[in-house]
Amino acid sequence: MNGERTVQKLLHIITTGTSIIRNTSNKCNENTQLTLHCTKLKKWSTSPPESQEDLEAGNNAHPGSPIFKAVLEAVAGDPKKISAELNALLTYAETRANEKTLEHKIILLSTDTGAGWFSTKIIEEFLKNMDTIPEQYIAKGHHHIAGIEAERIQLLGKDFAKGSINLLAKIKTAIAKHKQWADEILLNLTGGFKPETGLLIMSAGLLGANKAYYIHEYMSEIVEIPIIPITLAEPVKTALENARKGLLDHTTLEILRRHGILKPSEKEQAWLREIANILLKLKNPEKQKPSRKHQATQKLIFKIYM
């Protein structure tokens, strides 16, 4: 190919789960580096949030931990088999090669659990020292890691409603931060809890994502999920605008409760303002306001509470 390669910049926002712990616990007897850690890995793979085992997993989420080193080595040996998230990322990157140089920025969003954070930090450590992804992991194209961030989302995996709002808030912030850099904003929804994944698919049109993709950890085919343009319908939009201003009259509260945005007895002003700011898709003051045509393409079709 003559001339300079076209550079395509992709921002991957990745929800992370615990497939790394589950898969290494299943294979630990086959790997001499993992054998010493079999008991812990098996306990961590089934531990509920905030249990002693889960806290132990979180306390080992750093490169100085022997079990962290052993799991990281296993991931480096076969990332697609050990990590569902990396399987999706690397496989998707291959599908986008097409003689272009791809730059990938990666944001990892963890559940508020020790096991989730351990798995997330393994992925971060695996990727963070890579400038170019080697051919042993991606056979096609030229792929560079332009940056990687990892964040533990407060209450995610513990409280569906509030954890989900914190997740949406973080994604919105990340998109605003990297929007000028990225040619495309992608949600990798392979990992994490499925109810939250469903919420993200439905709200992606509000947040500014371009595409979502998914791969089953035992399959090799990537599925792209279309982002459906959505908007806030009345009377929810007006109720949220009132909540953002702190105008919580009886009618506003009843509308929010009827549509599942508030629980029947709930009345939290700061909480409502956060919901309103996210769902109304407020822009930063220095950013250009969205056009009326753009605003008209969005429609709210989900409830905050299951």
CSV table of N, CA and C in Angstrom, one decimal, residues 157-227:
chain,number,residue,atom,x,y,z
A,157,GLY,N,-23.5,-3.4,40.9
A,157,GLY,CA,-23.5,-4.8,41.3
A,157,GLY,C,-24.1,-5.0,42.7
A,158,LYS,N,-24.3,-3.9,43.4
A,158,LYS,CA,-24.9,-4.0,44.7
A,158,LYS,C,-26.3,-3.4,44.8
A,159,ASP,N,-26.5,-2.2,44.2
A,159,ASP,CA,-27.8,-1.6,44.1
A,159,ASP,C,-28.0,-1.2,42.6
A,160,PHE,N,-29.0,-1.9,42.1
A,160,PHE,CA,-29.2,-1.8,40.6
A,160,PHE,C,-29.5,-0.4,40.2
A,161,ALA,N,-30.4,0.3,40.8
A,161,ALA,CA,-30.8,1.6,40.4
A,161,ALA,C,-29.6,2.6,40.5
A,162,LYS,N,-29.1,2.7,41.7
A,162,LYS,CA,-28.1,3.7,42.0
A,162,LYS,C,-26.7,3.3,41.3
A,163,GLY,N,-26.4,2.1,41.3
A,163,GLY,CA,-25.2,1.6,40.5
A,163,GLY,C,-25.3,1.9,39.1
A,164,SER,N,-26.5,1.7,38.5
A,164,SER,CA,-26.7,2.0,37.1
A,164,SER,C,-26.6,3.4,36.7
A,165,ILE,N,-27.1,4.3,37.6
A,165,ILE,CA,-27.0,5.7,37.4
A,165,ILE,C,-25.5,6.2,37.5
A,166,ASN,N,-24.8,5.6,38.4
A,166,ASN,CA,-23.4,5.9,38.5
A,166,ASN,C,-22.6,5.5,37.3
A,167,LEU,N,-23.0,4.3,36.7
A,167,LEU,CA,-22.4,3.8,35.5
A,167,LEU,C,-22.7,4.7,34.3
A,168,LEU,N,-24.0,5.1,34.2
A,168,LEU,CA,-24.4,6.1,33.1
A,168,LEU,C,-23.6,7.4,33.2
A,169,ALA,N,-23.5,7.9,34.5
A,169,ALA,CA,-22.8,9.1,34.7
A,169,ALA,C,-21.3,9.0,34.3
A,170,LYS,N,-20.7,7.9,34.6
A,170,LYS,CA,-19.3,7.7,34.2
A,170,LYS,C,-19.1,7.6,32.7
A,171,ILE,N,-20.0,6.9,32.1
A,171,ILE,CA,-19.9,6.8,30.6
A,171,ILE,C,-20.1,8.1,29.9
A,172,LYS,N,-21.1,8.9,30.4
A,172,LYS,CA,-21.4,10.2,29.9
A,172,LYS,C,-20.1,11.1,30.0
A,173,THR,N,-19.5,11.0,31.2
A,173,THR,CA,-18.3,11.8,31.4
A,173,THR,C,-17.1,11.4,30.5
A,174,ALA,N,-17.0,10.1,30.3
A,174,ALA,CA,-15.9,9.6,29.5
A,174,ALA,C,-16.1,10.0,28.0
A,175,ILE,N,-17.3,9.9,27.6
A,175,ILE,CA,-17.6,10.3,26.2
A,175,ILE,C,-17.4,11.7,26.0
A,176,ALA,N,-17.8,12.6,26.9
A,176,ALA,CA,-17.5,14.0,26.8
A,176,ALA,C,-16.0,14.3,26.8
A,177,LYS,N,-15.2,13.6,27.6
A,177,LYS,CA,-13.8,13.8,27.6
A,177,LYS,C,-13.1,13.4,26.4
A,178,HIS,N,-13.5,12.3,25.7
A,178,HIS,CA,-12.8,11.7,24.6
A,178,HIS,C,-13.4,11.9,23.3
A,179,LYS,N,-14.6,12.6,23.3
A,179,LYS,CA,-15.4,12.8,22.0
A,179,LYS,C,-14.6,13.4,20.9
A,180,GLN,N,-13.8,14.4,21.2
A,180,GLN,CA,-13.0,15.1,20.2
A,180,GLN,C,-11.9,14.3,19.6
A,181,TRP,N,-11.4,13.3,20.4
A,181,TRP,CA,-10.3,12.5,19.9
A,181,TRP,C,-10.9,11.3,19.1
A,182,ALA,N,-12.0,10.8,19.4
A,182,ALA,CA,-12.5,9.5,18.8
A,182,ALA,C,-13.2,9.7,17.5
A,183,ASP,N,-12.9,8.8,16.6
A,183,ASP,CA,-13.8,8.8,15.3
A,183,ASP,C,-15.0,8.0,15.6
A,184,GLU,N,-14.9,7.0,16.5
A,184,GLU,CA,-16.1,6.2,16.9
A,184,GLU,C,-16.1,5.9,18.4
A,185,ILE,N,-17.2,5.9,19.0
A,185,ILE,CA,-17.4,5.5,20.4
A,185,ILE,C,-18.1,4.2,20.5
A,186,LEU,N,-17.5,3.2,21.0
A,186,LEU,CA,-18.0,1.9,21.0
A,186,LEU,C,-18.2,1.4,22.5
A,187,LEU,N,-19.3,0.7,22.7
A,187,LEU,CA,-19.6,0.0,23.9
A,187,LEU,C,-19.3,-1.5,23.8
A,188,ASN,N,-18.3,-2.0,24.5
A,188,ASN,CA,-18.1,-3.5,24.6
A,188,ASN,C,-18.9,-4.0,25.8
A,189,LEU,N,-20.0,-4.7,25.5
A,189,LEU,CA,-20.9,-5.1,26.5
A,189,LEU,C,-20.8,-6.6,26.8
A,190,THR,N,-19.7,-7.2,26.6
A,190,THR,CA,-19.6,-8.6,26.8
A,190,THR,C,-19.5,-9.0,28.3
A,191,GLY,N,-18.8,-8.2,29.1
A,191,GLY,CA,-18.7,-8.5,30.5
A,191,GLY,C,-19.7,-7.7,31.3
A,192,GLY,N,-19.8,-8.1,32.6
A,192,GLY,CA,-20.6,-7.4,33.6
A,192,GLY,C,-22.0,-8.0,33.7
A,193,PHE,N,-22.8,-7.4,34.6
A,193,PHE,CA,-24.1,-7.9,34.8
A,193,PHE,C,-25.1,-7.6,33.7
A,194,LYS,N,-25.9,-8.6,33.4
A,194,LYS,CA,-26.8,-8.5,32.2
A,194,LYS,C,-27.9,-7.4,32.3
A,195,PRO,N,-28.5,-7.2,33.5
A,195,PRO,CA,-29.5,-6.1,33.6
A,195,PRO,C,-28.9,-4.8,33.3
A,196,GLU,N,-27.7,-4.5,33.8
A,196,GLU,CA,-27.1,-3.2,33.5
A,196,GLU,C,-26.7,-3.1,32.0
A,197,THR,N,-26.3,-4.3,31.4
A,197,THR,CA,-26.0,-4.3,30.0
A,197,THR,C,-27.2,-3.9,29.2
A,198,GLY,N,-28.4,-4.4,29.5
A,198,GLY,CA,-29.6,-4.1,28.8
A,198,GLY,C,-29.9,-2.6,29.0
A,199,LEU,N,-29.7,-2.0,30.1
A,199,LEU,CA,-29.9,-0.6,30.3
A,199,LEU,C,-29.0,0.2,29.5
A,200,LEU,N,-27.8,-0.2,29.3
A,200,LEU,CA,-26.8,0.5,28.5
A,200,LEU,C,-27.2,0.5,27.0
A,201,ILE,N,-27.6,-0.6,26.6
A,201,ILE,CA,-28.1,-0.7,25.2
A,201,ILE,C,-29.2,0.3,24.9
A,202,MET,N,-30.1,0.3,25.8
A,202,MET,CA,-31.3,1.2,25.6
A,202,MET,C,-31.0,2.7,25.8
A,203,SER,N,-30.0,3.0,26.6
A,203,SER,CA,-29.6,4.4,26.9
A,203,SER,C,-28.5,4.9,26.0
A,204,ALA,N,-27.8,4.1,25.2
A,204,ALA,CA,-26.7,4.5,24.5
A,204,ALA,C,-26.9,5.6,23.6
A,205,GLY,N,-28.1,5.7,23.0
A,205,GLY,CA,-28.5,6.8,22.2
A,205,GLY,C,-28.5,8.2,22.9
A,206,LEU,N,-28.8,8.1,24.2
A,206,LEU,CA,-28.8,9.4,24.9
A,206,LEU,C,-27.4,9.8,25.3
A,207,LEU,N,-26.5,8.8,25.4
A,207,LEU,CA,-25.1,9.1,25.9
A,207,LEU,C,-24.2,9.5,24.8
A,208,GLY,N,-24.5,9.2,23.6
A,208,GLY,CA,-23.6,9.6,22.5
A,208,GLY,C,-22.7,8.5,21.9
A,209,ALA,N,-23.0,7.2,22.2
A,209,ALA,CA,-22.2,6.1,21.7
A,209,ALA,C,-22.7,5.9,20.2
A,210,ASN,N,-21.7,5.4,19.4
A,210,ASN,CA,-22.0,5.1,18.0
A,210,ASN,C,-22.5,3.7,17.8
A,211,LYS,N,-21.8,2.7,18.5
A,211,LYS,CA,-22.1,1.3,18.3
A,211,LYS,C,-21.9,0.6,19.6
A,212,ALA,N,-22.5,-0.6,19.7
A,212,ALA,CA,-22.2,-1.5,20.8
A,212,ALA,C,-21.9,-2.9,20.1
A,213,TYR,N,-21.0,-3.6,20.8
A,213,TYR,CA,-20.6,-4.9,20.3
A,213,TYR,C,-20.5,-5.9,21.4
A,214,TYR,N,-20.6,-7.2,21.0
A,214,TYR,CA,-20.7,-8.3,22.0
A,214,TYR,C,-20.2,-9.6,21.4
A,215,ILE,N,-19.6,-10.4,22.2
A,215,ILE,CA,-19.2,-11.7,21.8
A,215,ILE,C,-19.4,-12.7,23.0
A,216,HIS,N,-20.0,-13.8,22.7
A,216,HIS,CA,-20.1,-14.8,23.7
A,216,HIS,C,-18.7,-15.4,24.0
A,217,GLU,N,-18.4,-15.7,25.2
A,217,GLU,CA,-17.0,-16.1,25.6
A,217,GLU,C,-16.6,-17.4,24.9
A,218,TYR,N,-17.6,-18.2,24.5
A,218,TYR,CA,-17.3,-19.5,23.9
A,218,TYR,C,-17.5,-19.5,22.4
A,219,MET,N,-17.7,-18.3,21.8
A,219,MET,CA,-17.9,-18.2,20.4
A,219,MET,C,-16.8,-17.2,19.9
A,220,SER,N,-16.7,-17.1,18.5
A,220,SER,CA,-15.7,-16.3,17.9
A,220,SER,C,-16.3,-15.2,17.1
A,221,GLU,N,-17.6,-15.2,17.0
A,221,GLU,CA,-18.3,-14.2,16.1
A,221,GLU,C,-18.7,-13.0,16.8
A,222,ILE,N,-18.3,-11.8,16.3
A,222,ILE,CA,-18.8,-10.5,16.9
A,222,ILE,C,-20.2,-10.2,16.5
A,223,VAL,N,-21.0,-9.7,17.4
A,223,VAL,CA,-22.3,-9.2,17.0
A,223,VAL,C,-22.3,-7.7,17.3
A,224,GLU,N,-22.6,-6.9,16.3
A,224,GLU,CA,-22.8,-5.4,16.5
A,224,GLU,C,-24.2,-5.1,16.8
A,225,ILE,N,-24.5,-4.4,17.9
A,225,ILE,CA,-25.8,-4.0,18.3
A,225,ILE,C,-26.1,-2.6,17.9
A,226,PRO,N,-27.2,-2.4,17.1
A,226,PRO,CA,-27.4,-1.0,16.6
A,226,PRO,C,-27.9,-0.1,17.8
A,227,ILE,N,-27.4,1.1,17.7
A,227,ILE,CA,-27.8,2.1,18.7
A,227,ILE,C,-29.1,2.8,18.2
